[in-house]
XYZ file of C-alpha atoms in Angstrom:
458
model
C 150.423 147.231 26.006
C 147.187 144.560 25.121
C 147.898 140.775 23.993
C 147.573 139.813 20.741
C 144.734 137.919 19.695
C 145.867 134.451 18.835
C 144.221 131.995 15.839
C 144.321 128.324 16.646
C 142.587 125.369 15.196
C 139.855 123.791 17.362
C 138.008 119.828 16.803
C 134.591 120.492 17.227
C 134.138 117.225 18.831
C 136.535 117.262 21.354
C 137.719 120.943 21.963
C 141.324 119.575 20.899
C 143.156 123.122 19.936
C 146.515 123.672 18.033
C 148.052 126.127 16.177
C 147.767 124.468 12.342
C 145.673 122.552 10.959
C 145.246 119.029 10.387
C 142.657 116.518 8.584
C 142.678 114.278 11.900
C 142.119 115.221 15.466
C 145.179 113.686 17.847
C 142.792 113.600 20.562
C 139.831 111.745 19.209
C 140.575 110.912 15.867
C 137.704 112.384 14.191
C 138.153 113.731 10.561
C 137.770 117.272 9.234
C 136.504 118.586 12.715
C 139.406 121.339 13.039
C 137.972 124.419 12.767
C 139.784 128.072 12.846
C 139.078 130.279 15.873
C 140.581 133.468 17.337
C 140.965 133.491 21.193
C 140.581 136.486 22.805
C 142.799 136.951 25.867
C 141.399 137.019 29.370
C 142.430 140.276 29.800
C 140.234 141.859 27.111
C 136.880 139.392 27.962
C 137.477 140.478 31.753
C 137.604 137.464 33.476
C 135.015 134.459 34.553
C 133.482 135.552 37.509
C 130.149 133.515 38.632
C 129.148 136.314 41.603
C 130.695 134.297 44.220
C 130.930 136.966 47.418
C 134.471 138.235 48.137
C 134.295 138.205 51.948
C 133.579 134.819 51.761
C 136.330 132.691 53.904
C 137.502 129.224 54.079
C 135.506 127.740 57.636
C 135.700 124.521 59.288
C 133.173 121.713 57.443
C 131.479 120.724 60.755
C 130.322 124.692 60.888
C 128.553 124.657 57.493
C 125.041 125.545 57.693
C 122.906 122.800 56.336
C 119.803 123.870 55.193
C 116.938 122.430 52.956
C 117.291 123.682 49.325
C 114.178 124.738 48.394
C 112.432 123.536 45.419
C 109.081 124.279 43.294
C 107.378 121.827 40.860
C 107.594 121.239 37.217
C 104.070 120.405 36.619
C 105.165 117.151 35.499
C 105.591 114.161 38.155
C 108.123 111.891 35.624
C 110.180 115.285 35.586
C 110.317 116.007 39.214
C 111.191 112.659 39.880
C 114.037 113.120 37.725
C 115.412 116.183 38.949
C 115.244 114.358 41.998
C 111.969 116.367 43.887
C 111.757 119.487 41.845
C 113.660 122.745 40.277
C 116.181 124.264 42.528
C 116.637 128.125 42.350
C 119.972 128.951 40.670
C 120.309 125.508 39.191
C 121.472 124.604 35.401
C 120.228 121.758 33.720
C 120.884 120.645 30.283
C 118.146 118.466 28.434
C 119.780 116.520 25.201
C 118.274 114.260 23.115
C 117.638 113.362 19.139
C 116.004 116.336 17.151
C 112.094 115.642 17.611
C 112.139 113.392 21.029
C 110.696 116.114 22.748
C 112.683 118.275 24.251
C 111.353 121.890 23.204
C 107.508 120.505 23.589
C 108.423 119.472 27.088
C 110.358 122.479 28.466
C 107.748 124.602 26.965
C 104.910 122.898 28.758
C 106.933 123.048 32.182
C 106.874 126.677 31.554
C 103.459 126.838 30.970
C 102.958 124.886 34.293
C 105.358 127.019 36.202
C 103.993 130.190 34.728
C 100.184 128.965 36.141
C 101.935 128.259 39.703
C 102.658 132.123 40.124
C 106.036 132.501 38.942
C 107.399 133.945 36.015
C 109.190 132.226 32.776
C 110.823 133.430 30.034
C 111.356 130.912 26.905
C 114.159 132.473 24.435
C 113.703 129.923 21.216
C 117.272 130.867 18.989
C 115.847 128.540 16.202
C 112.063 129.727 15.979
C 110.252 132.693 15.643
C 108.044 133.581 18.160
C 105.059 132.958 15.982
C 106.149 129.104 15.794
C 106.324 128.544 19.692
C 102.843 130.548 19.551
C 101.322 127.610 17.623
C 102.990 124.960 19.469
C 101.643 126.192 22.708
C 98.191 126.034 21.385
C 98.744 122.664 20.205
C 99.897 121.733 23.621
C 97.657 124.259 25.743
C 100.501 125.662 26.870
C 99.427 129.796 28.047
C 99.809 131.602 30.149
C 99.827 135.252 31.353
C 103.470 135.070 33.142
C 105.133 132.755 30.229
C 107.301 135.248 28.240
C 108.598 134.385 24.582
C 111.122 136.008 22.679
C 113.389 134.863 19.395
C 116.739 135.536 20.193
C 120.525 134.413 20.170
C 122.774 137.350 21.723
C 123.719 136.408 24.676
C 124.026 139.815 25.856
C 120.323 141.016 25.051
C 119.393 137.725 26.493
C 120.946 139.040 29.804
C 118.940 142.354 29.262
C 115.286 140.624 28.761
C 116.274 138.422 31.996
C 117.003 141.642 34.045
C 113.936 143.033 32.710
C 111.290 140.232 33.278
C 113.185 138.865 36.495
C 111.853 135.166 35.556
C 112.088 132.168 38.576
C 112.687 129.903 35.268
C 114.637 130.942 32.221
C 114.842 128.435 28.896
C 117.383 128.718 26.365
C 116.463 126.784 23.068
C 119.203 125.649 22.308
C 122.862 126.318 23.360
C 124.276 125.873 20.068
C 122.740 128.893 18.553
C 123.223 131.263 21.053
C 126.434 133.462 20.767
C 128.582 136.202 22.901
C 129.853 139.056 20.524
C 133.504 139.253 22.103
C 134.058 135.633 20.495
C 135.268 135.746 17.255
C 133.881 132.011 16.061
C 130.720 130.771 15.152
C 127.592 129.814 16.889
C 127.863 126.288 17.949
C 131.448 126.094 17.929
C 133.544 124.867 21.003
C 134.555 128.710 22.182
C 130.839 129.765 21.800
C 129.393 127.096 23.350
C 132.020 127.104 26.281
C 131.990 130.908 27.209
C 127.719 130.936 26.249
C 127.497 128.020 29.095
C 129.738 129.860 31.488
C 127.875 133.378 31.325
C 124.424 131.540 31.237
C 125.540 129.975 35.047
C 126.634 132.952 35.966
C 123.295 134.788 35.489
C 121.562 131.543 36.989
C 123.635 131.882 40.112
C 123.504 135.549 40.574
C 119.962 136.136 39.797
C 118.607 132.998 41.650
C 117.307 131.803 38.684
C 116.802 127.928 37.312
C 117.986 127.692 33.620
C 116.941 124.585 31.026
C 119.343 124.528 28.252
C 118.727 122.436 25.469
C 121.726 120.454 23.895
C 122.088 118.835 20.208
C 123.467 115.552 19.862
C 125.400 113.904 17.623
C 125.161 111.128 15.525
C 125.942 108.501 17.922
C 123.683 109.769 20.465
C 126.189 111.709 22.591
C 126.017 115.556 23.074
C 127.460 117.491 20.553
C 130.100 120.244 21.542
C 132.863 119.990 24.526
C 132.496 117.873 27.193
C 132.759 120.930 29.242
C 129.600 121.668 28.949
C 128.292 118.528 31.022
C 131.062 119.974 33.799
C 129.497 123.185 33.892
C 125.654 122.387 34.583
C 124.297 121.265 37.610
C 122.426 118.328 35.667
C 122.385 116.702 32.708
C 119.485 114.786 31.421
C 119.375 112.517 28.263
C 116.051 111.920 26.107
C 116.182 108.206 24.895
C 113.967 107.023 22.385
C 112.949 106.842 18.556
C 111.625 110.286 16.573
C 108.680 107.739 15.512
C 108.432 105.445 18.526
C 105.584 106.139 21.258
C 107.918 106.123 24.445
C 110.090 108.404 25.465
C 112.529 107.533 28.587
C 114.421 110.400 30.639
C 117.650 109.464 32.120
C 120.117 111.801 34.630
C 123.250 110.834 33.867
C 123.988 114.001 36.105
C 122.984 115.688 39.084
C 124.071 117.404 41.680
C 120.855 117.529 43.850
C 119.373 113.865 43.727
C 120.019 110.546 42.078
C 121.341 109.588 38.579
C 119.579 106.719 38.875
C 116.189 107.585 38.555
C 114.159 107.735 35.179
C 111.088 109.179 33.917
C 108.319 107.638 31.140
C 106.298 109.573 28.686
C 104.028 109.076 26.085
C 104.148 111.385 22.936
C 100.216 112.279 21.658
C 98.770 115.103 19.873
C 99.323 117.399 22.699
C 102.683 116.567 23.544
C 104.267 114.789 26.176
C 102.301 113.163 28.870
C 103.408 111.615 32.091
C 103.021 107.856 32.575
C 102.601 107.127 36.083
C 102.443 103.206 35.835
C 104.986 102.015 33.520
C 104.895 98.477 34.256
C 101.056 98.122 33.336
C 101.937 100.269 30.669
C 104.588 98.117 29.065
C 102.627 94.252 29.804
C 99.194 95.337 28.352
C 100.110 93.641 24.521
C 101.793 91.140 26.076
C 100.606 87.550 24.970
C 101.908 84.215 26.330
C 104.804 82.628 23.843
C 107.892 80.880 23.808
C 111.127 83.213 23.905
C 109.431 85.364 25.908
C 109.770 86.146 29.837
C 108.895 89.156 32.020
C 112.045 91.106 33.951
C 111.232 93.175 36.775
C 114.201 95.989 36.156
C 114.735 98.892 39.305
C 115.578 102.098 37.805
C 116.404 104.296 41.103
C 113.667 103.764 43.629
C 111.009 102.691 41.058
C 110.564 99.155 39.579
C 109.410 98.354 36.228
C 108.356 94.849 34.631
C 109.033 94.853 31.284
C 109.073 91.937 28.825
C 112.347 90.576 27.140
C 111.786 88.677 23.562
C 114.392 86.247 21.768
C 114.276 84.500 18.661
C 116.686 81.865 18.188
C 116.771 80.005 14.868
C 119.307 78.009 12.940
C 121.154 79.034 9.992
C 122.883 77.962 7.164
C 125.135 81.073 7.102
C 128.788 81.334 8.875
C 128.944 82.858 10.990
C 125.380 83.192 12.783
C 123.968 86.731 13.517
C 123.976 88.095 16.986
C 121.560 91.497 16.955
C 120.143 93.089 20.251
C 117.526 95.748 20.556
C 118.111 97.509 24.176
C 120.224 95.331 25.752
C 123.760 95.388 25.243
C 125.252 92.606 22.491
C 128.254 92.192 24.504
C 125.804 90.606 27.396
C 124.344 88.464 24.832
C 127.559 86.909 23.459
C 128.592 86.515 27.013
C 125.458 84.839 28.095
C 125.406 82.567 25.049
C 128.574 81.157 25.825
C 127.295 80.002 29.198
C 124.602 78.516 28.131
C 126.476 76.727 25.766
C 129.022 75.326 27.739
C 127.456 75.290 31.396
C 123.954 74.094 29.920
C 125.121 71.923 26.576
C 122.701 74.013 24.500
C 123.669 74.032 21.312
C 122.605 77.530 20.244
C 126.281 78.376 19.053
C 125.129 77.816 15.221
C 121.521 79.641 15.499
C 120.799 83.326 14.597
C 120.094 85.394 18.034
C 118.025 88.126 18.136
C 116.928 90.239 21.443
C 114.933 92.978 22.391
C 112.665 94.791 24.910
C 109.174 95.613 24.129
C 108.527 99.104 24.488
C 112.103 100.827 23.781
C 113.302 100.753 27.477
C 117.352 99.997 27.627
C 117.990 97.386 29.986
C 121.621 97.598 31.576
C 121.574 96.166 34.826
C 122.831 92.641 35.999
C 119.556 91.178 37.337
C 118.694 91.188 33.211
C 121.119 88.068 32.522
C 118.603 85.378 34.135
C 115.635 86.465 32.576
C 117.677 87.087 29.024
C 118.655 83.208 29.155
C 115.678 81.898 29.942
C 114.082 83.905 26.920
C 116.702 82.548 24.851
C 116.799 78.826 25.959
C 112.666 78.933 25.520
C 112.879 80.151 21.784
C 115.674 77.467 21.746
C 113.929 74.728 22.977
C 110.214 76.283 21.905
C 108.747 76.012 25.371
C 106.740 77.973 26.861
C 107.380 79.863 30.130
C 105.328 78.750 33.439
C 102.178 81.228 33.265
C 102.302 84.442 35.169
C 106.172 84.111 35.739
C 108.966 86.810 36.212
C 112.734 85.919 36.143
C 115.461 88.074 37.713
C 119.217 87.130 38.605
C 122.719 87.656 37.691
C 124.308 85.029 35.825
C 127.845 83.994 36.606
C 130.650 82.730 33.939
C 130.604 79.392 36.040
C 126.865 79.283 35.362
C 125.384 80.097 39.028
C 123.095 82.585 39.504
C 124.199 85.434 41.805
C 121.881 87.812 44.192
C 120.672 91.218 43.390
C 119.254 94.140 45.056
C 116.335 95.390 45.833
C 114.526 92.019 45.112
C 111.774 92.713 47.669
C 110.693 96.043 45.238
C 111.008 93.391 41.978
C 108.513 91.050 43.930
C 106.285 93.479 45.197
C 105.792 95.035 41.709
C 104.926 91.416 40.605
C 102.611 90.939 42.990
C 100.825 94.363 42.470
C 99.963 93.143 38.889
C 98.936 89.790 39.321
C 101.771 87.570 38.824
C 102.291 84.686 40.666
C 105.465 82.994 40.148
C 109.169 84.299 40.722
C 112.120 82.550 39.687
C 115.069 84.011 41.434
C 118.598 83.484 42.870
C 118.608 81.256 45.917
C 120.032 84.076 48.647
C 117.035 86.543 47.759
C 114.895 83.021 47.987
C 116.099 82.772 51.397
C 115.735 86.260 52.444
C 112.251 86.908 51.002
C 110.164 83.462 51.796
C 109.232 84.506 55.068
C 107.992 87.927 53.958
C 106.345 87.671 51.027
C 103.124 86.358 50.982
C 100.563 85.155 48.002
C 103.757 84.607 45.407
C 105.743 81.593 44.653
C 109.027 81.647 44.901
C 111.554 79.380 43.380
C 115.219 79.577 44.275
C 117.867 78.898 41.696
C 121.389 78.190 42.381
C 122.304 77.573 38.725
C 121.477 78.511 35.475
C 120.050 75.072 34.751
C 117.733 74.808 37.974
C 116.375 77.934 36.816
C 115.622 77.075 33.000
C 113.775 73.607 34.773
C 111.816 76.000 37.594
C 111.174 78.581 34.849
C 110.102 75.358 32.099
C 108.691 72.948 33.880
C 108.019 70.072 31.779
C 104.487 69.223 31.492
């Protein structure tokens, strides 16, 4: 006797399900997110099979063969860097970002480059017509004979197209528009997204197809739909950058085939997203020497970047004073302000403080602490930094300057771009003083030492 279908209410934010409707989700606390859905028994769905061989048996790990995974290039050096060296057949990549940030433009360009390289690419759009995709392809100069496009949202029909075309690269734009007919819920719901993602993964693994799946984000910048989607895919890439901003940053927050610390930088032009191979030079092209500005060397994976950090500290009659940060964690700003107040005796607590990073690059690593402190102290004291100086180091609560990793990469990048002075932790100074030539190093043990070295009295 077949099992009866069950109706449940599923939260569209976190995937929590309950037998009755509630105004607020007990799991994530979101309001009015529980939607009625019909759950089909597993026996009727036929189970979830990923096409693994029935003959495969457990074996000692030392006997598992290690082979280099074949990769093919995307045509974008920045995307290849973030992916770990290129696309792996049979992998599934999720690309997430705000509307208009460039997800569709990037994937369409990648499809064209792959098709020009002798491989077939299939672009499935559920949000646009094929004519709209063709118009964008003309603008991006992304036309190729082996690039196929279809407007479809039915997953079963999409699988038929994949069987007929036999592409090496499949793009789904977007996962929230695709639906599976035997799932009794609307496209974009938790059940549909989960089931469609599992089926797409099966298609990719069974046929050795690399699949790029585009996902929407919520208003707070996180992936819309269930978190299980991020667990299913092999790689999750997040696009950062405002819609009207000039630059876009692509980060990997999950990568089973490479590092999650790499960063790709793109510039939005009329012809779409263009790679920015020398980001440091680009970020510093409009720099002007002024109080409250400092150059910080940050390292993303194996890539050093020099970025300009700006701080504005101004007295205010309002209580409490304002603390605003752009591309820097505001909690870190508050902590460093307390260190400056306590350890260096700067009366900065009654001032408004504004901190931002030019170019929109978000800085998360502790090596930026010393640069932030120097920028705020420079603005507060209205004193210029030593010309052509970079600053980096981690600051402790007692005011000490701690060593950071990959100091040699940071110093060499500064040297390449013409900087002549570096203020860095004393431990890093001892490690590099004999091996680094052509640039002056100044070691600091405390934050007070760093301020005196970075802003010498004339």
